[in-house]
Each structure stands twice: as C-alpha cells, then as structure tokens.
Short mmCIF file of C-alpha atoms in Angstrom, two decimals:
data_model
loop_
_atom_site.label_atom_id
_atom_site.label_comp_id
_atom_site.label_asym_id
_atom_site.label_seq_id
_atom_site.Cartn_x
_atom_site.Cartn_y
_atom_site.Cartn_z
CA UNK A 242 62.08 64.96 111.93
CA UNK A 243 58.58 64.94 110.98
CA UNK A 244 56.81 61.76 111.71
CA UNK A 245 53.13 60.73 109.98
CA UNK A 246 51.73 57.31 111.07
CA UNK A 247 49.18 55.74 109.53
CA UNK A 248 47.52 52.37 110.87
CA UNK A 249 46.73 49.39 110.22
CA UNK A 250 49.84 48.90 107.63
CA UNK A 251 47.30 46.66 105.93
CA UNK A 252 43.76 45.34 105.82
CA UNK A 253 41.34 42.84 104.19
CA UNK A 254 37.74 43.16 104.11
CA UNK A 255 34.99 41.65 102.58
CA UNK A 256 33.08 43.22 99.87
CA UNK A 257 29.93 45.23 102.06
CA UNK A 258 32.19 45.66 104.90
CA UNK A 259 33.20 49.28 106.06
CA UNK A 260 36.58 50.35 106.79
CA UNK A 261 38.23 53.05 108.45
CA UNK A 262 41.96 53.85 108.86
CA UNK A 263 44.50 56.72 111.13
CA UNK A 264 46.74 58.99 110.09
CA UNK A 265 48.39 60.44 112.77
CA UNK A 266 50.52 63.71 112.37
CA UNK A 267 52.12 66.37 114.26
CA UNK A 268 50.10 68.90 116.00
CA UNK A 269 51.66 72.01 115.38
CA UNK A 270 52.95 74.12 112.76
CA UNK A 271 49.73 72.43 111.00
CA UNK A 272 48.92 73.22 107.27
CA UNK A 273 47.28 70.92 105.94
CA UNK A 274 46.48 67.41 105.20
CA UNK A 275 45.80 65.29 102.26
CA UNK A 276 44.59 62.11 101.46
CA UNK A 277 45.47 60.24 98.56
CA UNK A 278 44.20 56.83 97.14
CA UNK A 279 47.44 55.00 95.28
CA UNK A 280 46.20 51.88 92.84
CA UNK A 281 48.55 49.77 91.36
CA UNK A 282 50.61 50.42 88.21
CA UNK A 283 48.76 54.41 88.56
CA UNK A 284 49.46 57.68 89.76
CA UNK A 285 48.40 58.77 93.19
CA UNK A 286 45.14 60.65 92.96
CA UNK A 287 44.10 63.16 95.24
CA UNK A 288 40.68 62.00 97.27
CA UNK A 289 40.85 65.06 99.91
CA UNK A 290 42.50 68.22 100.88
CA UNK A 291 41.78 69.38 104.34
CA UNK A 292 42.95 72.50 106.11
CA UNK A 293 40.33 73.23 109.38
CA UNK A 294 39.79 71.36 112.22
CA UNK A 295 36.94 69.93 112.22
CA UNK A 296 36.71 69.39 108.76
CA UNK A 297 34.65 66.58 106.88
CA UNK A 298 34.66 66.00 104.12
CA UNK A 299 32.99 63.24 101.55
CA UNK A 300 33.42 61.66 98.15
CA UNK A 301 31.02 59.34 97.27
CA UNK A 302 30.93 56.60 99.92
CA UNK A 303 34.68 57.62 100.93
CA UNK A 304 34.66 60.28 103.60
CA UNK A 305 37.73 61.65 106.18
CA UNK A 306 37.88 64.33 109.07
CA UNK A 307 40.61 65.92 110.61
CA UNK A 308 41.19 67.00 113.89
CA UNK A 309 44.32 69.32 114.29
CA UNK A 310 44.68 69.84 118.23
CA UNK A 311 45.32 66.18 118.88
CA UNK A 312 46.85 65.27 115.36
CA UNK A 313 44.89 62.70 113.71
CA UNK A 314 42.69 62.20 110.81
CA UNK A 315 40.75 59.08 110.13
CA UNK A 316 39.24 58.45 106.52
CA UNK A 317 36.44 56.16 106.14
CA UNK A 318 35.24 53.93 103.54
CA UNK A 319 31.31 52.87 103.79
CA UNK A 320 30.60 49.25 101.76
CA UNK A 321 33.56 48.63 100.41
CA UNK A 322 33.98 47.71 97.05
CA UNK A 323 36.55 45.52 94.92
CA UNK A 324 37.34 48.21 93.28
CA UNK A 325 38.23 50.51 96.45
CA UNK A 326 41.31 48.42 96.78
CA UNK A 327 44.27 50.29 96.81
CA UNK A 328 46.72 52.36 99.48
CA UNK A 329 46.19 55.29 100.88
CA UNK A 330 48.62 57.71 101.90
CA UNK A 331 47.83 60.74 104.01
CA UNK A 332 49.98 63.60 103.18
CA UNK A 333 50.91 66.64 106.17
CA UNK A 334 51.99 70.22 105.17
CA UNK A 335 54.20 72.01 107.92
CA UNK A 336 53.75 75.40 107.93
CA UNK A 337 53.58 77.01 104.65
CA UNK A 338 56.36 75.12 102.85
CA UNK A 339 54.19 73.12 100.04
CA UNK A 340 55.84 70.19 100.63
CA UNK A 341 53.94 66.88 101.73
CA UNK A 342 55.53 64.77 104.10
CA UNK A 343 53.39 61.15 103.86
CA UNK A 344 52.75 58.62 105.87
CA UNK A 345 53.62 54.95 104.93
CA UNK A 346 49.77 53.90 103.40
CA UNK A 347 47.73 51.82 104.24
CA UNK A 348 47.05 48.76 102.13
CA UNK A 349 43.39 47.94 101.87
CA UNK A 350 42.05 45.06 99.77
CA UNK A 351 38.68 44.24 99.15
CA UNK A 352 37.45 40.66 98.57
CA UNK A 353 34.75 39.65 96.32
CA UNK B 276 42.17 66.38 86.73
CA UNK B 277 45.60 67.84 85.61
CA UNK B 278 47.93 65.21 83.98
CA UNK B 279 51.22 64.67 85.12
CA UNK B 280 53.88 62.68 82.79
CA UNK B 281 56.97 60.87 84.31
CA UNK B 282 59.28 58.97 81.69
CA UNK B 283 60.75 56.57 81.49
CA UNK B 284 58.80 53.81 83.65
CA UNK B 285 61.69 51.92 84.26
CA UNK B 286 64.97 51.44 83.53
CA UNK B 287 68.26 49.17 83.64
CA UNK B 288 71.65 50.70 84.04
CA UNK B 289 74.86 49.39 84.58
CA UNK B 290 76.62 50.82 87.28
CA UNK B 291 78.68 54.29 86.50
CA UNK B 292 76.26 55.24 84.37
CA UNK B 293 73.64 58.48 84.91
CA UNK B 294 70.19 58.34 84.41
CA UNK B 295 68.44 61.20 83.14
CA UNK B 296 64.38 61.37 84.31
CA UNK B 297 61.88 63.28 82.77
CA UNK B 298 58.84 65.28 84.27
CA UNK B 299 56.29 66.86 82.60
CA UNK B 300 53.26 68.83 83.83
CA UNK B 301 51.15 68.37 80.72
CA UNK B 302 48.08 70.62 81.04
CA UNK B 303 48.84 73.10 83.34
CA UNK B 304 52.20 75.08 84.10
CA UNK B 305 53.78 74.03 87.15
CA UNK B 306 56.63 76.29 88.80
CA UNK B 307 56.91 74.01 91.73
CA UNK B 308 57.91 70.40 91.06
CA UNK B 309 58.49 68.05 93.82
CA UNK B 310 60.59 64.69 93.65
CA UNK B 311 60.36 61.91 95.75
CA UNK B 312 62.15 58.02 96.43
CA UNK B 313 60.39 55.56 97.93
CA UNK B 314 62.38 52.48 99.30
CA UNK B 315 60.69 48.82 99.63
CA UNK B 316 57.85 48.63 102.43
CA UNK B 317 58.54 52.84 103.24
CA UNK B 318 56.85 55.86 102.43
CA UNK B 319 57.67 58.42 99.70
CA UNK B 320 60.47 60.21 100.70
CA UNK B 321 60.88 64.13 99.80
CA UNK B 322 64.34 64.11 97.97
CA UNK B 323 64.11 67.82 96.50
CA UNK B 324 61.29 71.02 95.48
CA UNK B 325 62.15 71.72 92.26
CA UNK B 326 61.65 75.47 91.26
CA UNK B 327 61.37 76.85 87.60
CA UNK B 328 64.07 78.95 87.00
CA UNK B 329 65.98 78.71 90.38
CA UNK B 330 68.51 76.19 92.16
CA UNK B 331 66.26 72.81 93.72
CA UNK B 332 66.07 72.77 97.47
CA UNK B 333 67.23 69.46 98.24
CA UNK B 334 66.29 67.63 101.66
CA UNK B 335 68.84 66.73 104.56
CA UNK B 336 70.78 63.85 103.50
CA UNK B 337 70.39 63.64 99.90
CA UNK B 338 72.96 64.84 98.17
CA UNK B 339 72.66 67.13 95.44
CA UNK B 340 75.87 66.44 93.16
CA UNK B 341 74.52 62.74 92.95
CA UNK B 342 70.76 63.93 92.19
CA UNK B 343 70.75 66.75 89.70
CA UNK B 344 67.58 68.58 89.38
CA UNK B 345 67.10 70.89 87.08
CA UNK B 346 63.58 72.61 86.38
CA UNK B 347 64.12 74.41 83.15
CA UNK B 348 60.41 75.74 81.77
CA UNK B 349 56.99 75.56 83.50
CA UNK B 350 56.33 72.21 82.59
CA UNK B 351 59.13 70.04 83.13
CA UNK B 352 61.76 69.03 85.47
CA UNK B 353 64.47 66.34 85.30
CA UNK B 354 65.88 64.35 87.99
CA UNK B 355 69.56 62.90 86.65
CA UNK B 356 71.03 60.27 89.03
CA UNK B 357 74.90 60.54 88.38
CA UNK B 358 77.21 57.67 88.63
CA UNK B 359 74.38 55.37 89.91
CA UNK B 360 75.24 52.41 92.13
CA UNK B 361 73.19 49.31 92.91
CA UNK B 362 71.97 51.52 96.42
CA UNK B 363 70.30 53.93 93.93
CA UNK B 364 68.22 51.56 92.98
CA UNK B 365 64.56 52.52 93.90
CA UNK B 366 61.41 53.99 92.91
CA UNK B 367 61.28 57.78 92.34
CA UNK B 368 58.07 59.67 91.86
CA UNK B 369 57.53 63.88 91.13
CA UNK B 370 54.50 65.67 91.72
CA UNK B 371 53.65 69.46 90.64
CA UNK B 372 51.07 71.42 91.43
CA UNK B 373 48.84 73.65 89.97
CA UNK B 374 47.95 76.21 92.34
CA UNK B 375 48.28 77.64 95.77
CA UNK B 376 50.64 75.28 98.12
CA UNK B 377 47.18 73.84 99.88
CA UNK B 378 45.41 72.66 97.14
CA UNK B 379 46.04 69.01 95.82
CA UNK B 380 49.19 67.57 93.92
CA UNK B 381 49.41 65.69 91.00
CA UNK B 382 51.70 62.94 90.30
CA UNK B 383 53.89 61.38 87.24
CA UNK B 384 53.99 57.69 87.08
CA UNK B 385 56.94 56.99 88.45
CA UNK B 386 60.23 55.11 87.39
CA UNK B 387 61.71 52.12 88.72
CA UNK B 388 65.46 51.94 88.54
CA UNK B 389 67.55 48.94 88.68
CA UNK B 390 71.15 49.58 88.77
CA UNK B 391 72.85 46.50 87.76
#
C-alpha cells in the first residue's frame, strides 16, 4: 500500500502570516508529484507538477520543492491571504502508471 | 486551463436503485479518465483508470460489477453505481488528463450521493 502524509491536517493563520505544510511520500519507484489547491464547492486545480529532485518551483507568492531521496515535499505560502484558504492535496505518481495517489490535504484558513 | 464536467452534483436515491454519473472532458480529448471516492475526513481514493475504448482497471477492493465504468469516446466516461446501498453513499470525483501521464490533471466537480 502506498502511503502519502501530509501535515498539519489543518491550520489557521492570520492574514500576513506565512505558512508552510509536508507531504511526505514514498521514496522509490518515484514519478512524480503534484500539488493541488482544493476550494470549496470547486474543482481541484493544479498549482505544481514536479518531477526532479531538487526542484522549486513558484507561483506567485505560493512556492513548493521536492526532495525525492528522503520523500518529502514542503509547499510554502508567503503572506497569506483570505483568499489562499483552501486544502491542499499533494498527489504521488509510482512509477509510470498515471495514476495519483493523494495525500489527505491540508486545511488552511486564513483570517482577516 | 482545460475544463472538466462532472454531472450530476448530487443526487438522492433510494436504495436498489443505480446511479448513472457522467464525465466529460470538455475542451480537450481525454483517453485516460480517472475516478475517485472520497469518504468523510479521508483522502480521494483511486476507485478505477478509465480507458477509451478498453475495459477500466479497477483498484484492489473495489469491485467492478457494483461500479461500472465505461469510457465510450474521448471525452466522456460514466461511473454507474448498481444496486446502491446506504454504504455507497459518498463523494466521487474523475479527473482526465490531457497529455503525457506527468503533466497535471484536471478535475469534474464531483457528485455527492446519498443513498436513502
């Protein structure tokens, strides 16, 4: 069984604040590894795909990296907003199969 | 981005009953559909790839005469759940891509189903 952790389950900040959260994933047979930022009543929307180690890799004031040797990517949010409040899921891809295999999310919500 | 539509949003049935649930890729042609369930507090859970033209590969432990999959053109695949029970009652999500098995998904909606 495959097994992708992400922590904290949850978090509230305050608006300003920065943020940053794990996902944690198996080491080998690595593929690849996505992020994706889940509002309410919407779709998941991609924020990152990332397939080297040592990748970084930056949207606006949202930015992750990825470290495949010791399994773990963190993604970081710089002055959060109101409107960055959402989950995020990290997605892993074993081998070549295409499929994702997510993480639970974490929460984040963003006081005013 | 590419736009992915999942119908219906959610639904009621009474117990016995299938429920048929549609995907559609609607800008781009998609021969690889996933679908996935997601229980209360849990993440999404992989049920089944969905390939135009061929049988769905289901996952280990979901059982394929109770979800029917059925990816009949490019752009859309249907998840029926057959004789639904209140346990079926959940959140189920697809996603399709549009190119190479690395590059991002994009997902439907979702449904909520309520089996009553």
């Amino acid at each position: 069984i495959l097994n992708v952790e992400q922590s904290p389950q949850s978090l509230h900040v305050q608006e300003g604040d920065s943020t940053n959260f794990t996902c944690s994933f198996p080491s080998s047979n690595f593929y690849a590894l996505h992020w994706y930022r889940w509002e309410t009543a919407k779709s998941p929307e991609a924020l990152f795909v990332m397939t080297l180690n040592g990748d970084e890799k930056k949207k606006g004031r949202i930015s992750a990296t990825l470290n495949t040797k010791e399994g773990y990517s963190y993604l970081y949010i710089k002055g959060s907003q109101p409107e960055d409040s959402a989950t995020y899921l990290c997605a892993f891809i074993p081998g070549n199969t295409g499929k994702l295999i997510f993480g639970q999310g974490t929460t984040l919500q963003v006081k005013p | 981005g590419a736009v992915v539509s999942q119908h219906p949003s959610r639904v009621i049935c009474k117990s016995g009953t299938s429920v048929k649930i549609e995907c559609r890729s609607l800008d781009f042609q998609a021969t690889t559909m996933f679908w996935y369930r997601q229980f209360p507090k849990q993440s999404l859970m992989l049920m089944a790839t969905s390939n135009e033209g061929s049988k769905a590969t289901y996952e280990q432990g979901v059982e394929k005469d109770k979800f029917l999959i059925n990816h009949a053109s490019l752009t859309l695949s249907t998840l029926t759940v057959t004789s639904a029970h209140p346990e079926d009652s959940s959140f189920y999500i697809c996603s399709a891509r549009a190119g190479s098995v690395d590059t991002e998904a994009f997902f439907g909606q979702g449904t909520r189903l309520t089996v009553v």
